[in-house]
PDB file of C-alpha atoms in Angstrom:
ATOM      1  CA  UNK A  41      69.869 110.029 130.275  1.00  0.00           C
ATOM      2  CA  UNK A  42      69.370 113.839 130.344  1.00  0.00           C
ATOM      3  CA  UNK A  43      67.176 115.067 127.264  1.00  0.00           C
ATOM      4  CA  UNK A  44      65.877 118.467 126.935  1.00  0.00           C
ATOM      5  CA  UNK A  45      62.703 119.624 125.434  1.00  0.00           C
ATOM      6  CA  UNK A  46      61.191 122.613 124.100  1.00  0.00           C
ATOM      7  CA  UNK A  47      58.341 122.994 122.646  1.00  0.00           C
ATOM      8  CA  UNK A  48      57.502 124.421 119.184  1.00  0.00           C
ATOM      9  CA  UNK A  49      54.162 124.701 117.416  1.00  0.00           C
ATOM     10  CA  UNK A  50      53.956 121.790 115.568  1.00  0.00           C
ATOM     11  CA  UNK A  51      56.701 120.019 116.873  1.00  0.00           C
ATOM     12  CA  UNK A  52      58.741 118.715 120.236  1.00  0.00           C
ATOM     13  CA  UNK A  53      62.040 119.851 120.291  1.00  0.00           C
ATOM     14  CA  UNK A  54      64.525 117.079 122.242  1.00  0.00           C
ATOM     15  CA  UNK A  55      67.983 117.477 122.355  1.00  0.00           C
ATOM     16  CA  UNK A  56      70.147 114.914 124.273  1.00  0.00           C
ATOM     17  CA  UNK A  57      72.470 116.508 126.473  1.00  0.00           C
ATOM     18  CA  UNK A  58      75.072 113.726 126.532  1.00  0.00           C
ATOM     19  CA  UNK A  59      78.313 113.130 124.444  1.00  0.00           C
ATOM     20  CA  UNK A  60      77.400 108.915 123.804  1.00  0.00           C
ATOM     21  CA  UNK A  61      74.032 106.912 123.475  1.00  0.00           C
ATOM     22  CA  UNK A  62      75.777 103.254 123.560  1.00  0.00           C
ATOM     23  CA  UNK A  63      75.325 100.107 125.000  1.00  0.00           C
ATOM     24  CA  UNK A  64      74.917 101.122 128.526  1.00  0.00           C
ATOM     25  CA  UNK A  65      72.347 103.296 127.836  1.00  0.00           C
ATOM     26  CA  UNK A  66      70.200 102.833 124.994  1.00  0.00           C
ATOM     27  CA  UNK A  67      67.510 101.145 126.844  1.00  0.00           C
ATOM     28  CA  UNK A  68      67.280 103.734 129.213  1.00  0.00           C
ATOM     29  CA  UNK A  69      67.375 106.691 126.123  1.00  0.00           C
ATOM     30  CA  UNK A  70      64.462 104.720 124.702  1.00  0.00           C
ATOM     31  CA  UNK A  71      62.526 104.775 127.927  1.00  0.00           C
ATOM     32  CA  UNK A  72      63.392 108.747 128.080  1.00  0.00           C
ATOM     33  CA  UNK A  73      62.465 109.627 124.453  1.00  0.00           C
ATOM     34  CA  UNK A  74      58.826 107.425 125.138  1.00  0.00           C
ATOM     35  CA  UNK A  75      58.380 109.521 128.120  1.00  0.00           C
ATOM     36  CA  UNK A  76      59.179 113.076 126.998  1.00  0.00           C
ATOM     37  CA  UNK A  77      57.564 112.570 123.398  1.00  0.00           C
ATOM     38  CA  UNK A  78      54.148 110.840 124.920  1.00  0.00           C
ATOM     39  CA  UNK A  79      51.074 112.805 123.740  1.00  0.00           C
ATOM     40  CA  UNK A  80      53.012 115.330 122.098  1.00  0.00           C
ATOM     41  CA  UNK A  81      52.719 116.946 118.665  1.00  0.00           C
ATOM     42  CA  UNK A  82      53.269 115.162 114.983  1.00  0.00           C
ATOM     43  CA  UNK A  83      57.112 115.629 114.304  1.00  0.00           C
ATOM     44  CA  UNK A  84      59.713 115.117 117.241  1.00  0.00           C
ATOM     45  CA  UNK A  85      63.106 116.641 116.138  1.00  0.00           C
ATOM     46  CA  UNK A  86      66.251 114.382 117.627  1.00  0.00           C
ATOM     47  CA  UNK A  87      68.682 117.092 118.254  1.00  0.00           C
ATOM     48  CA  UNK A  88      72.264 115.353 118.544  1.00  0.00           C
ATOM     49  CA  UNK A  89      74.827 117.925 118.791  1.00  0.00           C
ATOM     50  CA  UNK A  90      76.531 117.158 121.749  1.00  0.00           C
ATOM     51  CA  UNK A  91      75.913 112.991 120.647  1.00  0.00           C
ATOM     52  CA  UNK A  92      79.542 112.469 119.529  1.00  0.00           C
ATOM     53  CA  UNK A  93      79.530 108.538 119.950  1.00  0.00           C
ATOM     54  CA  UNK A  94      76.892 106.397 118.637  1.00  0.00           C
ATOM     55  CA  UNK A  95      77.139 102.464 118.342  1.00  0.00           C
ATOM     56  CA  UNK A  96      75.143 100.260 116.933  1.00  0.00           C
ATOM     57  CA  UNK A  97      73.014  99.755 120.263  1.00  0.00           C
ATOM     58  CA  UNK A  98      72.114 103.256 120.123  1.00  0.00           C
ATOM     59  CA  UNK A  99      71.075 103.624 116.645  1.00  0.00           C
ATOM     60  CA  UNK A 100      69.342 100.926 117.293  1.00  0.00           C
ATOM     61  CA  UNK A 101      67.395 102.487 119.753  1.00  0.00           C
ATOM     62  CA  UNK A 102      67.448 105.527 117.707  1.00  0.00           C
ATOM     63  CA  UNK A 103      65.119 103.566 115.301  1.00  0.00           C
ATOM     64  CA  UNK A 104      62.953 102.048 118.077  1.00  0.00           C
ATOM     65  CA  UNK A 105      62.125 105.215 119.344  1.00  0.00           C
ATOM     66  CA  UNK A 106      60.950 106.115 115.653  1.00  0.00           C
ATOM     67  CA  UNK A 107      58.686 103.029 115.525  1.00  0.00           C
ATOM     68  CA  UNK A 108      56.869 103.567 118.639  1.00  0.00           C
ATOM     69  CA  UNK A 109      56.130 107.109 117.685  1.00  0.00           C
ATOM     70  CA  UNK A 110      53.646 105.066 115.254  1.00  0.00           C
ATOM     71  CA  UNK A 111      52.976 105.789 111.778  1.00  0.00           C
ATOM     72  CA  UNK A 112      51.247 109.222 112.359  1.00  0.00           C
ATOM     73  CA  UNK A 113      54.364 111.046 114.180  1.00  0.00           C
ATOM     74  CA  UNK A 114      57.657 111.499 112.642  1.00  0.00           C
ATOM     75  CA  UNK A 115      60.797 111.552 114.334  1.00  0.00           C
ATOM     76  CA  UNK A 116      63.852 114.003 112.054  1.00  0.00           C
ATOM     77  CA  UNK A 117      67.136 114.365 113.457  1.00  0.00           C
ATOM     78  CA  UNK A 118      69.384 117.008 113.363  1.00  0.00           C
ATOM     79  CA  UNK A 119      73.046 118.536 114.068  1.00  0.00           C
ATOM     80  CA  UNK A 120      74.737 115.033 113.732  1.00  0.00           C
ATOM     81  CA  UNK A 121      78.513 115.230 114.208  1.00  0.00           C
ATOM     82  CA  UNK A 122      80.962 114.140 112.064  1.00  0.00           C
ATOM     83  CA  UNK A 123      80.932 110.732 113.902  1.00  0.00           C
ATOM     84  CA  UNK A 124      77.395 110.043 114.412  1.00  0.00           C
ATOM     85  CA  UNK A 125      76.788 111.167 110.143  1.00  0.00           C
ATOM     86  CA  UNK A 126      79.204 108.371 109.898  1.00  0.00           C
ATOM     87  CA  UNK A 127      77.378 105.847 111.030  1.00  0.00           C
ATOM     88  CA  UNK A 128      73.925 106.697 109.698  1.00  0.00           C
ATOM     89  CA  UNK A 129      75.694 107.080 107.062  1.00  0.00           C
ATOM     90  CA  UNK A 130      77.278 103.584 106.386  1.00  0.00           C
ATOM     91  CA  UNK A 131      74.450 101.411 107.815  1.00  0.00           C
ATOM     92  CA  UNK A 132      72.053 103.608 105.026  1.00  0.00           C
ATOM     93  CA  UNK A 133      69.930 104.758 107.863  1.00  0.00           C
ATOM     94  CA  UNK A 134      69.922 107.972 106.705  1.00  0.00           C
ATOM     95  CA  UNK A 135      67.836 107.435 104.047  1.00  0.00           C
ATOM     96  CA  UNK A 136      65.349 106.025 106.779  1.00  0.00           C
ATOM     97  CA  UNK A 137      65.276 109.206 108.530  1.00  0.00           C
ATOM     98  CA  UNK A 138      64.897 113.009 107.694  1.00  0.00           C
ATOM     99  CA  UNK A 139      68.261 114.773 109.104  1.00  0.00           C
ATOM    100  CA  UNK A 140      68.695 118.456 109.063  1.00  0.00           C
ATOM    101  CA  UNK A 141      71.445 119.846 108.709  1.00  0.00           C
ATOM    102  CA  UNK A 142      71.172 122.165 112.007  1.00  0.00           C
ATOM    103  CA  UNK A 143      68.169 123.253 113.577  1.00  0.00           C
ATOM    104  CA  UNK A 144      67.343 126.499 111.582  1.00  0.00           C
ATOM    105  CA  UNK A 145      65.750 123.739 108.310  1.00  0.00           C
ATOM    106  CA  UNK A 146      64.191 121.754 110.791  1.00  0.00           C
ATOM    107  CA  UNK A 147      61.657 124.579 112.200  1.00  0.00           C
ATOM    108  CA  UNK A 148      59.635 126.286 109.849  1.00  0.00           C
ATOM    109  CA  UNK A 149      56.961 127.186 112.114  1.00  0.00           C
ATOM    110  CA  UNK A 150      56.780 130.271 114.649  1.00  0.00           C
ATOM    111  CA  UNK A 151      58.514 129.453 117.962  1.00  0.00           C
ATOM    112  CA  UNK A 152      56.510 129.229 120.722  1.00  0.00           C
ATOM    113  CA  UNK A 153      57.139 129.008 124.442  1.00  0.00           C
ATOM    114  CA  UNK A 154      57.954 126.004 125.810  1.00  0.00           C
TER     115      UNK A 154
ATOM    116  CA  UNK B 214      71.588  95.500 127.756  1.00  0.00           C
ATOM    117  CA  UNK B 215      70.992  93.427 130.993  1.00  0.00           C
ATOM    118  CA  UNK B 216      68.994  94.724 133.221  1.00  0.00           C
ATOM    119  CA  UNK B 217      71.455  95.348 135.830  1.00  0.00           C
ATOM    120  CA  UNK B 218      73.978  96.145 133.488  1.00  0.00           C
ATOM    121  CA  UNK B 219      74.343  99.790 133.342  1.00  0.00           C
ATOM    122  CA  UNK B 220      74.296 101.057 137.048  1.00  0.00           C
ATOM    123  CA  UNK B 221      75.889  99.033 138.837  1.00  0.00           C
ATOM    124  CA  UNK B 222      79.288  99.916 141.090  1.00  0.00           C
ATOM    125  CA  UNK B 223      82.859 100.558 140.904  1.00  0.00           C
ATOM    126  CA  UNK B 224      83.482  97.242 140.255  1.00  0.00           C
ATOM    127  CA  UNK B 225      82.570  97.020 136.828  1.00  0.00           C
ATOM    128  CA  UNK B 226      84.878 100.263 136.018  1.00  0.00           C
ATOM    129  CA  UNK B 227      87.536  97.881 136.109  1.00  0.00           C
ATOM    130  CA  UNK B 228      89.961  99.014 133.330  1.00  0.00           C
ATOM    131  CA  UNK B 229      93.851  98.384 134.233  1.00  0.00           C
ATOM    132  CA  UNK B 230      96.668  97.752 132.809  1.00  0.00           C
ATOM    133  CA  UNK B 231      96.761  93.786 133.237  1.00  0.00           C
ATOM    134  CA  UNK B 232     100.804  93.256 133.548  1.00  0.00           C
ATOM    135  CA  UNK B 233     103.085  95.973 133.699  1.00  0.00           C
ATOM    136  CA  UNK B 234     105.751  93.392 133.638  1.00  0.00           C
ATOM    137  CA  UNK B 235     104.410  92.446 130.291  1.00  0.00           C
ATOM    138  CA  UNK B 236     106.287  93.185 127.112  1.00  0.00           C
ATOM    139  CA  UNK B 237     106.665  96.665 125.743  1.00  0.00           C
ATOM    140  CA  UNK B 238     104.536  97.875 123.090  1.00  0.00           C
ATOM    141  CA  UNK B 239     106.308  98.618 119.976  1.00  0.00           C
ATOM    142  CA  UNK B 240     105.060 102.378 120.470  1.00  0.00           C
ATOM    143  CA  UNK B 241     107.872 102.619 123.020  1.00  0.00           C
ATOM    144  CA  UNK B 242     104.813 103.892 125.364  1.00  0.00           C
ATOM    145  CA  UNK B 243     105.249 100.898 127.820  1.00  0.00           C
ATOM    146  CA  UNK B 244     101.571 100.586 128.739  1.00  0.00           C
ATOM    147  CA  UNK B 245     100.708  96.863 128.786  1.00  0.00           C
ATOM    148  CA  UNK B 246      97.225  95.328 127.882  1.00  0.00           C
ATOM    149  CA  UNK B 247      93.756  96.540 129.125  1.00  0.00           C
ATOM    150  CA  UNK B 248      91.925  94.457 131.123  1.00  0.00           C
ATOM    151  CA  UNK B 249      88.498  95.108 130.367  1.00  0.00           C
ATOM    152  CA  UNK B 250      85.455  94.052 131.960  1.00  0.00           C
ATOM    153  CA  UNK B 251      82.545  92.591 130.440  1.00  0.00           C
ATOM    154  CA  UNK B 252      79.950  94.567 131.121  1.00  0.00           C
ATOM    155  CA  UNK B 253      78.600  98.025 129.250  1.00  0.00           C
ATOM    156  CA  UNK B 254      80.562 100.346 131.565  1.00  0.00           C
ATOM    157  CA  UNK B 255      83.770  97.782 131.496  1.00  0.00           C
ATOM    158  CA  UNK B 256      83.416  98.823 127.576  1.00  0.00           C
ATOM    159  CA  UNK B 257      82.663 102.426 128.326  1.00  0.00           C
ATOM    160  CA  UNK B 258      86.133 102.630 130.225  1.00  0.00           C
ATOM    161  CA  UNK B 259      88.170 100.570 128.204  1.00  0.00           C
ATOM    162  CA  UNK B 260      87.051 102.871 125.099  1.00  0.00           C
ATOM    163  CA  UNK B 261      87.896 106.072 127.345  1.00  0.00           C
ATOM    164  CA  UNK B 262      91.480 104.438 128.226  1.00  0.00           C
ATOM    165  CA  UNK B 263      92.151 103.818 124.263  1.00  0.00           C
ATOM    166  CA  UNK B 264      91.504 107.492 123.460  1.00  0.00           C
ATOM    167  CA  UNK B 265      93.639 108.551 126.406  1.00  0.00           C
ATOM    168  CA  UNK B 266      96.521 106.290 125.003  1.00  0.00           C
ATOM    169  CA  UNK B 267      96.562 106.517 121.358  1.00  0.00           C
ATOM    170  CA  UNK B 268      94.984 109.797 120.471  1.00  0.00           C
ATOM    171  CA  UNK B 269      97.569 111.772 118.053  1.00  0.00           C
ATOM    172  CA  UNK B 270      99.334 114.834 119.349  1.00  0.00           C
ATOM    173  CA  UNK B 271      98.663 116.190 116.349  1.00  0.00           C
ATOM    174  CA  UNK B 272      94.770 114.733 115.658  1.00  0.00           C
ATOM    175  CA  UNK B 273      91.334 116.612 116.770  1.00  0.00           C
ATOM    176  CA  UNK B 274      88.796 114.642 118.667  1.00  0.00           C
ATOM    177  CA  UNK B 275      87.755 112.523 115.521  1.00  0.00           C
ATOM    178  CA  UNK B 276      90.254 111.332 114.551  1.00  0.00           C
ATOM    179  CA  UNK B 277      89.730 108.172 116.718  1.00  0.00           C
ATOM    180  CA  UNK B 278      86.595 108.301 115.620  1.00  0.00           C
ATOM    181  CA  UNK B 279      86.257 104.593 113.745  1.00  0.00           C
ATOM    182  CA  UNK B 280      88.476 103.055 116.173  1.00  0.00           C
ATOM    183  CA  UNK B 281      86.101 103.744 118.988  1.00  0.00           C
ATOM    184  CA  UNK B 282      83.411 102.496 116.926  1.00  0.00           C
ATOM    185  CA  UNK B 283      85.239  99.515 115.344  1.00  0.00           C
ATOM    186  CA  UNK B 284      86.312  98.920 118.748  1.00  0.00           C
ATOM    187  CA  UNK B 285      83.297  99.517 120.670  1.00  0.00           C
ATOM    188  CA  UNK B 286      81.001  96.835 118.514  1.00  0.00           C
ATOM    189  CA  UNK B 287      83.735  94.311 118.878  1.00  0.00           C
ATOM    190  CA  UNK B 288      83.813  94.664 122.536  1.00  0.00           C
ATOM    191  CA  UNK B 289      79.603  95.121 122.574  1.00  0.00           C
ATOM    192  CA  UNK B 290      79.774  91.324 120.677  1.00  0.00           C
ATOM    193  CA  UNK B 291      82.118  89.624 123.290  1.00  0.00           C
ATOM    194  CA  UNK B 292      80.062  91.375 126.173  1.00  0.00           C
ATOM    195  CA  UNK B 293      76.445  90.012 124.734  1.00  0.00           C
ATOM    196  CA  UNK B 294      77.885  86.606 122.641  1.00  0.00           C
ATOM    197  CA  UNK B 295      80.471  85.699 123.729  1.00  0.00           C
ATOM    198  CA  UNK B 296      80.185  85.820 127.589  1.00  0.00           C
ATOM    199  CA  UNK B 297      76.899  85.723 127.419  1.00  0.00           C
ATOM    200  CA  UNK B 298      76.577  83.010 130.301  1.00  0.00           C
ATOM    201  CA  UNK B 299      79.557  84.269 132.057  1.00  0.00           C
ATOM    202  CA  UNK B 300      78.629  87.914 133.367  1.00  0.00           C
ATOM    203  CA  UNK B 301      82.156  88.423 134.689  1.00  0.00           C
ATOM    204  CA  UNK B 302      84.436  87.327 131.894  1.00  0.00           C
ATOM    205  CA  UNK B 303      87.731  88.986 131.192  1.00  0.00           C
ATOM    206  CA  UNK B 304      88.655  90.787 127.849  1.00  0.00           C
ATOM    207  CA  UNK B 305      92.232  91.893 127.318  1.00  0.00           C
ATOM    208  CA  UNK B 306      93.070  93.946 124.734  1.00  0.00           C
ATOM    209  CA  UNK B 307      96.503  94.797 122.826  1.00  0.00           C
ATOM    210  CA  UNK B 308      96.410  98.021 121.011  1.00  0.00           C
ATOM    211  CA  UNK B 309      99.544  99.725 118.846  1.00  0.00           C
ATOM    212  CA  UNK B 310      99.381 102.380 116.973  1.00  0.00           C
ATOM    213  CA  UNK B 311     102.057 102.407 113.792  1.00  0.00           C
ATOM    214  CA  UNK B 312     101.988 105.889 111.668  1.00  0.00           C
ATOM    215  CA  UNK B 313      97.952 106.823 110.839  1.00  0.00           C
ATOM    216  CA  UNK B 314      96.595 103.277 112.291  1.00  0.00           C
ATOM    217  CA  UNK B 315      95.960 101.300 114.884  1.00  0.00           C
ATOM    218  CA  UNK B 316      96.886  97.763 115.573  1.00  0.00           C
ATOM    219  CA  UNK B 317      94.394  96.135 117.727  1.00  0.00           C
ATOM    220  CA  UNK B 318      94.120  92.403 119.135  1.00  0.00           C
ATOM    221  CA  UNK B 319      91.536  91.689 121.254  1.00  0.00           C
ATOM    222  CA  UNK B 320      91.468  88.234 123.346  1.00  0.00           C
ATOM    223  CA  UNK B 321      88.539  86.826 125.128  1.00  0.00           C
ATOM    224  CA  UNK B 322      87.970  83.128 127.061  1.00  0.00           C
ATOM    225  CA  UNK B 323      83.910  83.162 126.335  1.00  0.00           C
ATOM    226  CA  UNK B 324      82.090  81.156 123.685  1.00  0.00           C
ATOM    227  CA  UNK B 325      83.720  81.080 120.336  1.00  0.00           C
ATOM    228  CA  UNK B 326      82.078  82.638 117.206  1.00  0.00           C
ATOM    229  CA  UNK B 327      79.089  80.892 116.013  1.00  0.00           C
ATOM    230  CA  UNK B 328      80.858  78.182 112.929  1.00  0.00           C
ATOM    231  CA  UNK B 329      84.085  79.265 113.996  1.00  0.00           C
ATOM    232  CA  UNK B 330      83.875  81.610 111.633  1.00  0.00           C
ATOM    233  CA  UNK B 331      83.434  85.854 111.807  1.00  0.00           C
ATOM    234  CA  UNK B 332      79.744  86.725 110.766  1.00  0.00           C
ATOM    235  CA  UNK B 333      79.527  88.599 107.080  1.00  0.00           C
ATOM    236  CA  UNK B 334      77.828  91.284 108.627  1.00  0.00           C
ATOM    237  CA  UNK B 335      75.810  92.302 105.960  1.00  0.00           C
ATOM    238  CA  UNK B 336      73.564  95.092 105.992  1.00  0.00           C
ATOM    239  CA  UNK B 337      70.001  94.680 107.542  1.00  0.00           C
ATOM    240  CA  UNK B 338      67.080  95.268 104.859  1.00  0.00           C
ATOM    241  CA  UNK B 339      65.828  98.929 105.114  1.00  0.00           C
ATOM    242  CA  UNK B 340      63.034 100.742 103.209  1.00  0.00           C
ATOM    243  CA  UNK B 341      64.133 103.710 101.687  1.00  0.00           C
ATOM    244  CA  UNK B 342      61.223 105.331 101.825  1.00  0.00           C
ATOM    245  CA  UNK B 343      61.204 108.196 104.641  1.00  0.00           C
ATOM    246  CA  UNK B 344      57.704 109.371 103.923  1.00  0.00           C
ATOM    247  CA  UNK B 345      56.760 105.767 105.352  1.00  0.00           C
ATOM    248  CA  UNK B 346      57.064 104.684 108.397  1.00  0.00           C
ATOM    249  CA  UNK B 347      59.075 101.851 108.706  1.00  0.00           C
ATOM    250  CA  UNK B 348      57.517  99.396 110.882  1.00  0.00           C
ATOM    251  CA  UNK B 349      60.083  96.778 109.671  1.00  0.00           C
ATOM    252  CA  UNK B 350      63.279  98.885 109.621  1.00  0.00           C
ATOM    253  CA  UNK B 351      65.877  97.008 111.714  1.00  0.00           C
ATOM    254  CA  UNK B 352      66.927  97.627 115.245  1.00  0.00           C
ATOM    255  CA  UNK B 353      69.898  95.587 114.843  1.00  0.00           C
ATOM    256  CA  UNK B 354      72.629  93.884 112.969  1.00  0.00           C
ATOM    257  CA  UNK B 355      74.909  96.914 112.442  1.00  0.00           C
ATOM    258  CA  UNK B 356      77.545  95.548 114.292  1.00  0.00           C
ATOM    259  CA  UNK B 357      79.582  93.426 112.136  1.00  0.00           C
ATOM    260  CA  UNK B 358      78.754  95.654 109.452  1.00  0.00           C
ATOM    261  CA  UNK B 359      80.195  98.529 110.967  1.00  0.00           C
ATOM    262  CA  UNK B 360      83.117  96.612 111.707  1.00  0.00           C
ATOM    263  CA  UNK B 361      83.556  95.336 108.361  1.00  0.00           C
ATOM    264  CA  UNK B 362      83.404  98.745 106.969  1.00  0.00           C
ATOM    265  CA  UNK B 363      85.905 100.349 108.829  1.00  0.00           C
ATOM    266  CA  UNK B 364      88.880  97.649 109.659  1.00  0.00           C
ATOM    267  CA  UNK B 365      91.111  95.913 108.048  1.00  0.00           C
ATOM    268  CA  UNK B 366      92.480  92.547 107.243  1.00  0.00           C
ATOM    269  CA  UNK B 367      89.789  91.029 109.962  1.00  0.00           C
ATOM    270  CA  UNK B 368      91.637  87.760 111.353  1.00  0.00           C
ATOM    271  CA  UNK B 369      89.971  85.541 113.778  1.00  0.00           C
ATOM    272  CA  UNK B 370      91.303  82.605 115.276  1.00  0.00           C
ATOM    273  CA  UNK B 371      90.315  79.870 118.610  1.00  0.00           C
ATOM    274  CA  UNK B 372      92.817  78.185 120.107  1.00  0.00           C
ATOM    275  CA  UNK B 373      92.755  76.743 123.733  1.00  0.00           C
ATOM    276  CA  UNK B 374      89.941  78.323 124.349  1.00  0.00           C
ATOM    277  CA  UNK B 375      90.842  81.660 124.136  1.00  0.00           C
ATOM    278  CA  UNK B 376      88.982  83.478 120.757  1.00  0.00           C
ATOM    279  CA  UNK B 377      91.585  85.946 119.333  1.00  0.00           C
ATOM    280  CA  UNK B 378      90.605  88.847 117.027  1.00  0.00           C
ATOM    281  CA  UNK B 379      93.164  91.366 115.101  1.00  0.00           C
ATOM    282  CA  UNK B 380      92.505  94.090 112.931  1.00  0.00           C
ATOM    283  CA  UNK B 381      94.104  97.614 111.630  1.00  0.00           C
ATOM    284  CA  UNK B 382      91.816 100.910 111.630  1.00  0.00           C
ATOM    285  CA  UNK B 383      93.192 103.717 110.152  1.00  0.00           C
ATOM    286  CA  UNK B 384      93.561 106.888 112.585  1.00  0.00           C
ATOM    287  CA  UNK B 385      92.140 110.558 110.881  1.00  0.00           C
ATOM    288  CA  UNK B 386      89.954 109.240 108.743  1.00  0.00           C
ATOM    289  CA  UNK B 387      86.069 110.180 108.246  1.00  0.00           C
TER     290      UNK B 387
END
């Protein structure tokens, strides 16, 4: 599971360089996202742009990873495509979750160097 | 997911057509059934193979999009239910495609559905509430939800063992 962080000011960049978080992988995209978020700041942005297959294992773990996070770090998401909206979508999930539109509204803060 | 599910070999890529003496789909493409393994990857393939097949000339990249994911939780339920005690089952599946939809019949030998009966597949209990964190929003139970919500004129059946599940998605459709 290949995710890629940067690292903003008040928040942890991550975006998951694969096209599909399903079945065969969620477990091991939960172990990722507990590993690259540990320790970090308050709000980890999800960035799934090039996510364009999500199944109900991986929003599952999509939600998992949000609950260990704990209640004093956030996890948004943003850049979902057209099929990945759909599903957060239809299961209501995106009212569970802040999604941004792209990552321009998720980042208010001044960029720093990662 | 098991915990060697996801990396193991070749094997479990099997995806092939399962009788090319078999009879003719009606789409005049002569490609028999799938054979699809029960494992994540087997699912992974067989999902990859439908694409391949059915994806319209004419259609961008999403507009298989609910048939993969119709598809893929239907084939996720007979990999973790159904053949739950039999690692190396066999799923075959039938696929059509008339006009903007897609036929699909999907045949498995594993345990039948719990009741005999296809779950309601209602939607888990969620708090709406983002400034809270959710400590009881659900991890699962999508599945049969998301199938419900995208397919069409569900039909189950069990006879001689074999579990038997057709259903239309629509092709182009967000």
């Amino acid at each position: 599971m290949d995710l890629q962080t940067e690292q903003h000011e008040d928040a942890i960049h991550i975006t998951v360089a694969e096209a599909r978080i399903d079945s065969a992988v969620a477990v091991r995209f939960k172990d990722r996202m507990r590993e690259v978020s540990a320790d970090g700041p308050r709000r980890v942005i999800l960035d799934l742009r090039h996510v364009d297959f999500l199944d109900s294992s991986g929003l599952g773990a999509v939600v998992a990873v949000m609950k260990l996070l704990g209640p004093d770090r956030e996890l948004e998401l943003c850049h979902l495509t057209p099929n990945v909206e759909k599903v957060f979508r239809l299961t209501r999930m995106d009212r569970v979750f802040t999604i941004h539109k792209d990552c321009g509204t998720a980042f208010s803060g001044r960029q720093s160097v990662a | 997911m098991t915990p060697n599910g996801p990396e193991r070999g070749d094997r479990d890529l099997a995806v092939k057509p399962a009788d090319r003496d078999g009879p003719a789909q009606p789409d005049g493409m002569g490609d028999g059934p799938l054979v699809v393994a029960s494992t994540p990857l087997g699912v992974r393939h067989a999902l990859a193979e439908m694409r391949t097949r059915h994806t319209p000339a004419n259609g961008g990249d999403e507009s298989l999009g609910m048939a993969e994911t119709v598809l893929a939780e239907v084939l996720n339920n007979i990999v973790e239910h159904a053949y739950k005690r039999h690692p190396a089952g066999r799923i075959e599946l039938h696929i059509d495609r008339l006009d903007r939809r897609l036929r699909i019949d999907v045949r498995d030998r594993g345990a039948q559905m719990p009741g005999g009966t296809l779950p309601l597949g209602t939607l888990p209990d969620i708090q709406d509430d983002p400034e809270t964190c959710p400590d009881d929003a659900p991890e699962g139970g999508f599945g049969w939800f998301l199938i419900r919500a995208m397919a069409r004129d569900i039909q189950y059946s069990r006879e001689n063992g074999e579990n038997r599940l057709t259903f239309w998605v629509p092709i182009g459709e967000r």
